[in-house]
Amino acid sequence: MSSPQPARDTISPPVYRYLRGYALDPSMAQRLDTAPISEVVFKIPWEPLLPGPRGKYLEVVDIDPAGRCFYEPVDLDHPHLLAQDGLPPSEGTPQFHQQMVYAVAQLTIHNFERALGRKALWSPGPPGRGKNPRDDSHYVGRLRVYPHALREANAYYSPAKKALLFGYFPASADEPGEHVPGGMVFTALSHDVIAHETAHALLDGLHRRLGQATNPDMLAFHEAFADIVAMFQHFTFPEILRHQIAATQGDIHSQENLLGQLASQFGRTTGQRGALRDAIGRFDPQSGQWQPHPVDPTEYDRTVEPHARGAILVAAVFSAFLSIYKSRTSDLLRLYTGGSGILQPGAVHPDLVNRLADEAGKAAAHVLTMCVRALDYCPPVDLTFGEYLRALITADVDLVPEDGREYRVAFVEAFRRRGLYPRDLRTLSVENLRWRVPEEDDRQPSPALNEILKVMRKGAQKQLYAATRREIFDEERRTRFFLHEMLEKHFASGDEGARDAEFLGLLPGEKFEVHSTHFATRLRPDGTPYLQMFFQLTQEVVVPAGDGSDRRMVFQGGSTVVADLKVPRITYCIRKPVSSATRQARQRAHLAEQVQRGLRATYFGPPEALITGDEEDRSRHAPREPFALLHRANG
């Protein structure tokens, strides 16, 4: 007698979904040395999917405007596809392209959330016609993904459409051995391009003001952070990791390898040779050889173009990772080499390769977590690379007080060697780079300000334990409204309130915005839970542009407040005061340089911050697709 089968609705869903795809891009399958690792199986959290695929975070819409067609959506919940880990990789099957963009984008979201410790939200949709330009009540549940949106060598995240748009284009006739001249290249089949654009969308959802070019580092940071996420995701693929470590004998710094490269096929098929951007070295067109990138502390001051400037930050983070990796593996090499630590020519034993790959994967995961977690400790506006270093250090000190492996020292050294550090600090010790606590500050928060935190702690549970991302979005907006109401009353209460407004980087008596609020429960290495609240306050004033004309400049300031809700107390107030004359002068100089450089101002008018008029007028003149212009300029 057969045993009864459990009811269909009582069977637990799988934990993960497995989908096949290209490891980095299709070109790896055309080379004998990389063909064995050209395909991987992506492991992503399970969710039920509608055809498209369409899930909780993403909706793939395969419209091809240039081809005037709509491709049938793939059904990844079809039993046949579930049984074989999705469709097999294919450059000529649109349904696989849909599968590829979904798998990589969903993997990127998962890695981002794991590092940040909470659910990711997309930035709110634009307000409707006639509504307040600051209206951010439009919840965006799904980011749309268009695998064949453009017939050009470009791909970008669109803040206006809340979508990822991928292009396709004919390959150049250069280096015909690498690809078929004139053959079609699909950016939707490049892991790096997909991860990069998804990271742009994730960063925009967390920090909407980081896309405003108030200084040379702002757009460069957006590009660099997206590259960092894409590059360190390479280390989540064990097959590639083991292959490249074996090929380089564990030396992934001084030899060419796939781990530090980005968008290899895109770079080759557009005639650029090698990867589009390379963190550890570059192809030398004169010698025809790959050369390690030299460290030049003056390069940062001489570089303005966002991609090139951002590449310096990527190189610094990758250099810190390499130092950490060497530190973690030095004992293994000493044991393997009988104490010398120097590998002899020839193949490395597979057991050592596996151990080196394991350590590289752990180090990369930790570095990526540090980079993502630091976003909560960045100022709300006008971020610089030096301030990002301070955010990295502070976030790590907060959660991991004991730095036994000296990860923080590795970051400080890598940034210092490339000239990426705050210019207002006299020493670059870890202690000095950490954001100052209120006790060390010239200004002190009043007891009344800490009392407001106690009230906020009572509402933290609703946001922390919200069941859906929509509930989190709604709770965040209610929390912002409630906090704004309390702060507004407090600032108007007298001298104490005015001093607290100045402590928070604001001008007393002026309008301000509670730009974001987040709660997070993170675990320290000893298992102790750490309940934190992060909120950002912003304020803007209109000041003379300083160029002799009647134009005005929009100048923003404010602060990011980090609070320990267990006490509760403010642990850090990361200020960018709106009253700062130094920052105003720096922004004037930067905008004047933008106006003078190139034809953009001639054809499209001055930058958004220099538009004369009210807020609706500035919003109308703002560039709707900043990343499209930025990526097209680079391509």
XYZ file of C-alpha atoms in Angstrom:
635
model
C 0.000 0.000 0.000
C 1.527 3.347 -1.041
C 1.966 6.085 1.543
C -0.294 9.127 1.144
C 1.181 12.104 -0.675
C 1.292 15.474 1.111
C -1.173 18.064 -0.093
C 0.234 20.418 -2.720
C -0.271 23.498 -0.530
C 1.646 21.955 2.393
C 4.878 21.430 0.411
C 7.468 24.063 1.270
C 8.870 25.995 -1.689
C 12.561 25.615 -2.560
C 15.085 27.915 -0.895
C 16.937 28.712 -4.119
C 16.323 28.804 -7.848
C 19.139 27.654 -10.143
C 19.534 29.244 -13.562
C 22.207 28.674 -16.179
C 24.033 31.582 -17.731
C 27.293 32.963 -19.075
C 29.927 33.335 -16.381
C 31.113 36.732 -17.601
C 30.104 37.059 -21.267
C 29.671 34.835 -24.371
C 33.204 35.500 -25.660
C 34.665 33.170 -23.017
C 32.994 30.220 -24.744
C 34.963 30.988 -27.938
C 38.383 30.552 -26.321
C 39.866 27.157 -25.565
C 41.435 28.225 -22.266
C 38.205 29.677 -20.841
C 35.572 27.480 -22.508
C 35.395 25.096 -19.495
C 34.401 27.989 -17.206
C 32.326 29.992 -19.693
C 29.036 28.894 -18.156
C 27.866 28.916 -14.549
C 24.686 28.155 -12.645
C 23.398 31.197 -10.770
C 22.017 30.444 -7.307
C 19.390 33.014 -6.382
C 16.658 33.117 -3.719
C 13.476 31.381 -4.769
C 10.391 33.361 -5.652
C 7.381 32.386 -7.781
C 7.625 33.964 -11.218
C 5.187 34.988 -13.903
C 6.311 34.859 -17.549
C 8.748 37.610 -18.362
C 10.223 36.751 -15.859
C 8.216 38.873 -13.458
C 8.922 38.651 -9.721
C 8.851 40.835 -6.619
C 11.804 43.045 -7.598
C 12.080 42.786 -11.386
C 9.892 42.690 -14.478
C 11.569 41.780 -17.764
C 9.822 43.358 -20.764
C 11.346 42.263 -24.072
C 10.349 44.938 -26.547
C 12.802 45.605 -29.393
C 11.966 49.093 -30.761
C 14.678 48.979 -33.445
C 13.466 45.588 -34.671
C 9.806 46.546 -34.247
C 8.959 43.361 -32.434
C 8.068 41.893 -29.061
C 9.700 38.627 -28.010
C 7.642 35.974 -26.255
C 8.429 36.032 -22.511
C 10.135 33.045 -20.920
C 8.241 31.087 -18.261
C 10.914 30.021 -15.769
C 8.286 28.231 -13.644
C 7.526 25.817 -16.469
C 8.270 22.278 -15.162
C 10.640 21.518 -18.038
C 12.753 24.612 -17.350
C 12.692 24.017 -13.605
C 14.015 20.508 -14.204
C 17.026 21.694 -16.237
C 17.994 24.925 -14.401
C 16.451 27.132 -17.057
C 17.342 27.509 -20.710
C 20.844 26.608 -21.909
C 23.069 29.633 -22.724
C 22.466 30.899 -26.246
C 23.335 34.140 -27.974
C 20.532 33.631 -30.508
C 17.597 32.943 -28.179
C 15.791 36.035 -26.836
C 14.197 33.996 -24.054
C 17.658 33.126 -22.724
C 18.558 36.821 -22.799
C 15.508 37.404 -20.564
C 16.686 34.641 -18.232
C 20.230 36.060 -18.107
C 19.259 39.616 -17.152
C 16.861 38.350 -14.498
C 19.369 35.938 -12.951
C 22.284 38.395 -12.721
C 20.160 41.337 -11.577
C 18.484 39.203 -8.913
C 21.876 37.887 -7.746
C 23.153 41.465 -7.462
C 20.103 42.488 -5.420
C 20.597 39.497 -3.119
C 24.279 40.282 -2.505
C 23.452 43.941 -1.891
C 20.724 43.137 0.634
C 22.900 40.621 2.446
C 25.638 43.232 2.858
C 23.257 46.029 3.844
C 21.189 43.927 6.227
C 17.749 44.986 4.999
C 15.449 44.898 1.985
C 16.316 47.035 -1.014
C 13.855 49.595 -2.322
C 13.861 51.311 -5.714
C 13.708 55.082 -5.715
C 10.148 56.470 -5.881
C 8.570 57.092 -9.245
C 8.356 60.634 -10.606
C 5.298 62.645 -9.504
C 2.532 63.149 -11.986
C 2.026 66.290 -14.042
C 1.080 69.259 -11.895
C 2.178 67.620 -8.638
C 4.873 68.814 -6.258
C 8.294 67.867 -7.722
C 9.252 66.564 -4.266
C 6.283 64.191 -4.075
C 7.867 60.789 -3.435
C 4.719 58.821 -2.617
C 4.792 56.779 -5.849
C 5.964 53.304 -4.776
C 7.929 51.357 -7.389
C 7.768 47.650 -6.603
C 9.441 46.312 -9.733
C 12.327 47.639 -11.745
C 11.646 47.062 -15.438
C 14.388 45.393 -17.474
C 14.535 45.715 -21.271
C 17.084 43.251 -22.767
C 16.865 44.686 -26.328
C 15.948 48.339 -25.736
C 18.684 50.000 -27.820
C 20.501 49.310 -31.059
C 23.746 50.914 -29.910
C 26.835 50.122 -27.822
C 25.264 51.311 -24.590
C 23.337 50.183 -21.544
C 22.070 52.311 -18.704
C 19.806 52.677 -15.710
C 16.975 55.154 -16.282
C 15.848 56.968 -13.098
C 12.945 58.491 -15.058
C 11.598 55.165 -16.360
C 12.758 53.132 -13.328
C 14.226 50.663 -15.777
C 17.410 49.020 -17.015
C 17.880 49.388 -20.772
C 20.376 47.162 -22.589
C 21.683 47.706 -26.104
C 22.995 45.483 -28.868
C 25.339 46.411 -31.700
C 27.536 44.950 -34.474
C 31.085 44.124 -33.426
C 33.954 46.133 -34.889
C 36.299 44.656 -37.478
C 39.244 45.074 -35.095
C 40.810 41.866 -33.739
C 38.707 39.493 -35.880
C 40.115 36.479 -34.010
C 38.192 37.478 -30.888
C 34.779 37.777 -32.546
C 32.999 37.731 -35.882
C 33.338 41.202 -37.462
C 29.865 42.670 -37.736
C 28.410 39.953 -35.525
C 25.820 41.092 -33.019
C 26.972 41.769 -29.444
C 24.345 41.852 -26.694
C 25.081 43.814 -23.528
C 22.245 41.822 -21.911
C 24.529 38.769 -22.009
C 27.359 40.421 -20.060
C 27.350 39.666 -16.345
C 29.369 42.811 -15.654
C 27.108 45.171 -17.593
C 23.958 43.752 -15.955
C 25.437 43.866 -12.440
C 26.800 47.373 -13.033
C 23.448 48.810 -14.135
C 21.567 47.036 -11.345
C 24.006 48.524 -8.822
C 23.238 52.000 -10.214
C 19.539 51.391 -9.547
C 20.190 50.041 -6.041
C 22.389 53.014 -5.153
C 19.774 55.430 -6.493
C 17.168 53.745 -4.310
C 19.328 54.262 -1.240
C 20.917 57.669 -2.003
C 18.951 59.631 -4.595
C 21.117 62.752 -4.266
C 24.377 60.983 -5.155
C 23.520 61.380 -8.831
C 23.852 65.172 -8.602
C 27.235 66.353 -9.860
C 28.041 68.968 -7.217
C 31.730 68.008 -7.251
C 33.967 65.895 -9.543
C 33.658 62.832 -7.297
C 29.868 62.459 -7.324
C 29.213 60.852 -10.730
C 32.602 59.133 -10.510
C 31.502 57.503 -7.250
C 28.292 56.229 -8.844
C 30.339 54.603 -11.623
C 32.998 53.271 -9.260
C 30.515 51.741 -6.825
C 28.669 49.988 -9.656
C 31.997 48.606 -10.920
C 32.983 47.439 -7.430
C 29.746 45.480 -7.047
C 30.118 43.900 -10.508
C 33.787 43.021 -10.035
C 33.518 41.440 -6.596
C 30.567 39.404 -7.785
C 33.122 37.545 -9.934
C 34.376 36.009 -6.693
C 31.021 34.348 -6.035
C 31.635 31.939 -8.932
C 33.860 29.123 -7.572
C 34.665 27.727 -11.018
C 36.128 31.011 -12.271
C 37.905 31.653 -8.997
C 39.689 28.292 -8.988
C 40.519 28.513 -12.690
C 42.068 31.980 -12.474
C 43.997 31.267 -9.282
C 45.442 28.152 -10.889
C 46.277 30.096 -14.067
C 48.084 32.847 -12.119
C 49.585 30.560 -9.439
C 47.625 32.516 -6.872
C 49.184 35.821 -7.971
C 46.107 37.738 -9.141
C 47.851 41.097 -8.883
C 50.834 41.006 -11.228
C 49.323 38.811 -13.950
C 46.418 39.356 -16.327
C 43.251 37.591 -15.186
C 39.495 37.772 -15.455
C 38.822 38.588 -11.804
C 39.872 42.237 -11.986
C 38.486 42.935 -15.455
C 35.078 44.305 -16.348
C 32.995 43.853 -19.491
C 35.712 42.083 -21.503
C 33.599 41.404 -24.594
C 32.216 44.939 -24.645
C 35.733 46.371 -24.588
C 37.006 44.101 -27.344
C 34.037 44.388 -29.676
C 34.068 48.185 -29.547
C 37.707 48.188 -30.631
C 39.133 49.116 -27.231
C 41.108 45.851 -26.758
C 40.861 44.170 -23.386
C 38.271 44.972 -20.764
C 36.246 48.165 -20.852
C 37.754 49.032 -17.468
C 40.507 47.144 -15.696
C 41.203 47.555 -11.998
C 44.664 46.034 -11.862
C 46.197 46.630 -15.269
C 45.670 47.709 -18.856
C 46.400 46.570 -22.373
C 49.364 48.481 -23.795
C 48.654 49.154 -27.508
C 52.346 49.794 -28.227
C 53.775 46.603 -26.786
C 50.663 44.509 -27.364
C 50.991 43.205 -23.796
C 49.036 43.541 -20.602
C 50.752 45.782 -18.045
C 49.986 46.238 -14.323
C 48.573 49.694 -13.650
C 51.166 51.844 -11.833
C 50.154 53.604 -8.637
C 50.326 57.358 -9.122
C 49.229 59.569 -6.179
C 48.850 62.569 -8.522
C 46.504 60.818 -10.974
C 43.418 61.646 -8.905
C 44.051 65.394 -9.025
C 44.633 65.269 -12.794
C 41.623 63.135 -13.734
C 38.175 64.650 -14.298
C 36.211 62.261 -16.586
C 33.839 60.275 -14.290
C 34.765 56.773 -15.495
C 38.501 57.426 -15.338
C 38.217 59.123 -11.958
C 35.997 56.327 -10.658
C 38.511 53.728 -11.868
C 41.007 55.120 -9.338
C 38.557 54.372 -6.520
C 37.931 50.875 -7.937
C 41.703 50.276 -8.059
C 42.061 51.405 -4.437
C 39.346 49.011 -3.230
C 40.793 46.157 -5.309
C 44.263 46.906 -3.935
C 42.903 46.727 -0.380
C 41.334 43.373 -1.230
C 44.639 42.077 -2.612
C 46.440 43.057 0.601
C 43.796 41.264 2.652
C 43.972 38.212 0.376
C 47.781 38.049 0.687
C 47.537 38.343 4.448
C 44.992 35.529 4.628
C 47.021 33.185 2.397
C 50.623 33.872 3.460
C 50.627 30.973 5.944
C 49.306 28.566 3.295
C 52.091 29.544 0.897
C 54.736 29.163 3.600
C 53.492 25.674 4.433
C 53.325 24.673 0.766
C 56.774 26.035 -0.086
C 58.622 24.823 2.985
C 58.875 28.269 4.535
C 60.010 30.368 1.563
C 56.536 31.552 0.536
C 57.721 31.601 -3.109
C 56.000 29.238 -5.535
C 58.154 27.417 -8.030
C 57.298 27.508 -11.770
C 54.688 25.002 -12.832
C 51.172 23.985 -11.909
C 49.941 24.520 -8.369
C 48.545 21.525 -6.498
C 44.726 21.416 -6.745
C 44.379 21.290 -2.955
C 46.265 24.571 -2.625
C 44.211 26.083 -5.443
C 41.015 25.178 -3.586
C 42.269 26.683 -0.332
C 43.483 29.878 -2.024
C 40.154 30.188 -3.835
C 38.290 29.706 -0.575
C 40.286 32.485 1.124
C 39.898 34.794 -1.892
C 36.136 34.277 -1.863
C 35.884 35.049 1.856
C 38.046 38.153 1.568
C 36.066 39.426 -1.433
C 32.744 38.904 0.353
C 34.018 40.825 3.372
C 35.332 43.703 1.234
C 32.061 43.961 -0.694
C 30.106 43.960 2.571
C 32.307 46.780 3.896
C 31.767 48.814 0.720
C 27.983 48.442 0.773
C 27.611 48.917 4.530
C 29.577 52.181 4.326
C 26.718 53.748 2.331
C 24.774 54.212 5.572
C 27.625 56.350 6.947
C 27.987 58.717 3.973
C 26.875 62.350 4.094
C 23.542 62.957 2.312
C 24.984 65.351 -0.294
C 28.258 66.302 -1.974
C 30.150 63.065 -1.235
C 33.903 62.882 -1.898
C 36.173 59.825 -2.131
C 37.924 60.854 1.081
C 34.603 60.952 2.916
C 33.735 57.523 1.545
C 36.965 56.231 3.102
C 35.858 57.698 6.432
C 32.471 56.007 6.013
C 34.181 52.667 5.291
C 36.331 52.907 8.384
C 33.546 54.104 10.697
C 31.021 51.498 9.606
C 33.548 48.708 10.138
C 34.691 50.020 13.541
C 31.063 50.271 14.635
C 30.249 46.658 13.863
C 33.669 44.983 14.257
C 35.538 46.788 17.070
C 38.491 44.392 16.951
C 40.222 44.465 13.558
C 42.317 41.344 14.052
C 43.234 40.965 10.377
C 43.820 44.717 9.937
C 41.362 45.092 7.081
C 40.944 48.769 7.906
C 44.691 49.394 7.668
C 44.658 47.762 4.205
C 41.965 50.202 3.052
C 43.735 53.246 4.484
C 47.018 52.283 2.811
C 45.401 51.598 -0.578
C 43.511 54.905 -0.569
C 46.470 56.926 0.710
C 48.792 55.634 -2.013
C 46.353 56.923 -4.655
C 45.748 60.293 -3.053
C 42.175 59.453 -1.997
C 41.866 60.904 1.478
C 40.223 63.837 3.266
C 42.306 66.972 2.817
C 41.232 68.417 6.177
C 42.891 65.694 8.294
C 46.487 65.877 9.466
C 46.967 62.146 9.974
C 45.412 59.140 8.283
C 45.265 56.772 11.217
C 42.186 54.590 11.595
C 41.290 56.495 14.787
C 41.491 59.859 13.050
C 39.561 58.742 9.958
C 36.628 57.515 11.997
C 33.827 60.089 12.045
C 33.910 62.056 15.286
C 31.466 61.082 18.017
C 29.394 63.918 19.565
C 31.563 63.936 22.700
C 34.538 64.989 20.547
C 32.537 67.567 18.598
C 32.467 71.327 19.036
C 28.681 71.117 19.131
C 26.687 68.809 21.382
C 23.143 67.475 20.908
C 20.717 68.554 23.590
C 18.929 66.068 25.877
C 15.717 66.971 24.045
C 17.192 65.700 20.755
C 18.025 62.345 22.340
C 14.488 62.231 23.761
C 13.209 62.364 20.180
C 15.256 59.215 19.501
C 13.449 57.428 22.329
C 10.150 58.204 20.634
C 11.536 56.943 17.308
C 12.650 53.682 18.926
C 9.034 52.833 19.719
C 8.172 52.907 16.023
C 11.216 50.943 14.886
C 9.529 47.545 15.164
C 6.923 48.323 12.496
C 9.627 49.049 9.948
C 12.017 46.294 11.059
C 9.366 43.574 10.945
C 7.336 44.743 7.956
C 6.311 41.741 5.879
C 6.640 43.303 2.430
C 8.764 45.948 0.746
C 5.619 48.022 0.175
C 5.001 48.051 3.914
C 8.620 49.098 4.507
C 8.206 51.919 1.976
C 5.000 53.153 3.616
C 6.453 52.910 7.129
C 9.565 54.835 6.067
C 7.415 57.691 4.721
C 5.335 57.768 7.928
C 8.514 57.745 10.010
C 9.965 60.627 7.985
C 6.783 62.664 8.386
C 6.655 62.011 12.138
C 10.362 62.839 12.608
C 10.042 66.017 10.546
C 7.086 67.137 12.643
C 8.982 66.602 15.916
C 12.190 68.251 14.692
C 10.348 71.229 13.244
C 8.669 71.905 16.593
C 11.938 71.414 18.446
C 13.935 73.743 16.175
C 11.323 76.479 16.752
C 11.277 75.984 20.538
C 14.054 78.458 21.342
C 17.837 78.681 21.595
C 18.271 74.982 22.388
C 16.354 73.986 19.285
C 18.315 76.442 17.126
C 21.606 75.013 18.426
C 20.414 71.491 17.585
C 19.532 72.594 14.061
C 23.093 73.885 13.650
C 24.436 70.647 15.160
C 22.546 68.820 12.388
C 24.056 71.052 9.675
C 20.890 73.096 9.094
C 20.022 76.782 9.156
C 17.489 77.424 11.949
C 14.145 78.737 10.787
C 14.533 77.495 7.204
C 12.658 74.658 5.489
C 14.346 71.262 5.618
C 13.615 67.718 4.512
C 13.886 64.375 6.280
C 15.302 62.744 3.188
C 15.430 59.142 4.416
C 15.057 56.963 7.500
C 16.301 53.410 7.909
C 16.427 50.954 10.772
C 18.822 48.024 10.862
C 19.563 45.158 13.222
C 23.061 43.832 12.609
C 25.061 41.168 14.420
C 28.537 41.830 15.733
C 31.125 39.015 15.481
C 30.322 37.916 19.062
C 26.645 37.542 18.150
C 25.509 40.704 19.929
C 22.617 42.417 18.082
C 23.167 46.069 17.224
C 19.960 48.068 16.653
C 20.618 51.253 14.668
C 18.685 54.082 13.120
C 19.959 56.131 10.185
C 18.270 59.302 9.024
C 19.301 61.989 6.583
C 18.319 65.642 6.829
C 18.763 67.934 3.844
C 18.271 71.604 3.207
C 18.898 73.810 0.216
C 19.434 77.504 -0.313
C 19.712 79.558 -3.483
C 22.856 81.710 -3.624
C 24.566 83.795 -6.329
C 26.415 81.703 -8.895
C 29.438 83.955 -8.514
C 30.164 84.143 -12.248
C 29.194 87.797 -12.692
C 25.798 86.922 -14.194
C 22.326 87.063 -12.644
C 22.213 83.286 -12.366
C 21.708 81.633 -9.031
C 23.120 78.386 -7.652
C 21.214 75.742 -5.714
C 23.350 74.761 -2.735
C 22.512 71.789 -0.517
C 23.588 70.726 2.939
C 22.458 68.642 5.880
C 23.605 65.591 7.776
C 23.449 61.837 8.157
C 22.640 60.856 11.736
C 23.599 57.429 13.038
C 21.903 56.492 16.302
C 22.194 53.548 18.672
C 18.600 52.744 19.573
C 19.516 50.471 22.462
C 20.778 53.397 24.569
C 19.345 55.499 22.726
C 21.819 58.182 21.667
C 23.358 59.762 18.597
C 26.613 58.008 17.814
C 27.594 60.078 14.745
C 26.368 63.241 13.072
C 27.994 63.353 9.627
C 27.493 66.977 8.663
C 27.692 68.901 5.425
C 26.548 72.303 6.756
C 24.470 74.348 4.370
C 26.267 77.428 5.775
C 29.718 76.225 4.595
C 31.376 79.003 2.567
C 34.211 76.620 1.599
C 31.858 74.136 -0.006
C 29.940 76.902 -1.755
C 33.164 78.172 -3.329
C 34.137 74.654 -4.377
C 30.749 74.002 -5.968
C 30.855 77.350 -7.814
C 34.268 76.464 -9.250
C 33.083 72.998 -10.286
C 29.931 74.288 -12.010
C 31.894 77.029 -13.763
C 34.250 74.373 -15.103
C 31.281 72.326 -16.322
C 29.893 75.301 -18.199
C 33.237 76.036 -19.840
C 34.023 72.423 -20.769
C 32.513 71.043 -23.961
C 29.299 71.877 -25.802
C 26.811 70.638 -23.231
C 26.001 74.098 -21.896
C 25.832 75.493 -25.437
C 23.146 73.077 -26.592
C 21.368 72.091 -23.372
C 21.852 75.136 -21.154
C 23.818 75.392 -17.897
C 23.887 72.599 -15.299
C 20.723 72.021 -13.277
C 22.141 73.742 -10.181
C 22.576 77.001 -12.143
C 19.052 77.259 -13.539
C 17.287 80.430 -12.484
C 13.694 79.925 -11.373
C 11.536 78.004 -8.960
C 11.780 74.331 -8.056
C 9.408 73.225 -10.815
C 11.546 75.091 -13.359
C 14.722 73.399 -12.107
C 13.018 70.015 -12.196
C 11.934 70.603 -15.798
C 15.505 71.425 -16.858
C 17.119 68.558 -14.949
C 18.670 65.849 -17.151
C 16.189 62.985 -17.289
C 18.700 60.335 -18.313
C 22.049 61.225 -16.680
C 23.421 57.677 -16.881
C 22.508 57.320 -20.560
C 24.566 60.427 -21.359
C 27.369 59.349 -19.060
C 27.659 55.830 -20.499
C 27.283 56.962 -24.095
C 30.099 59.467 -23.589
C 32.309 56.655 -22.324
C 31.416 54.262 -25.123
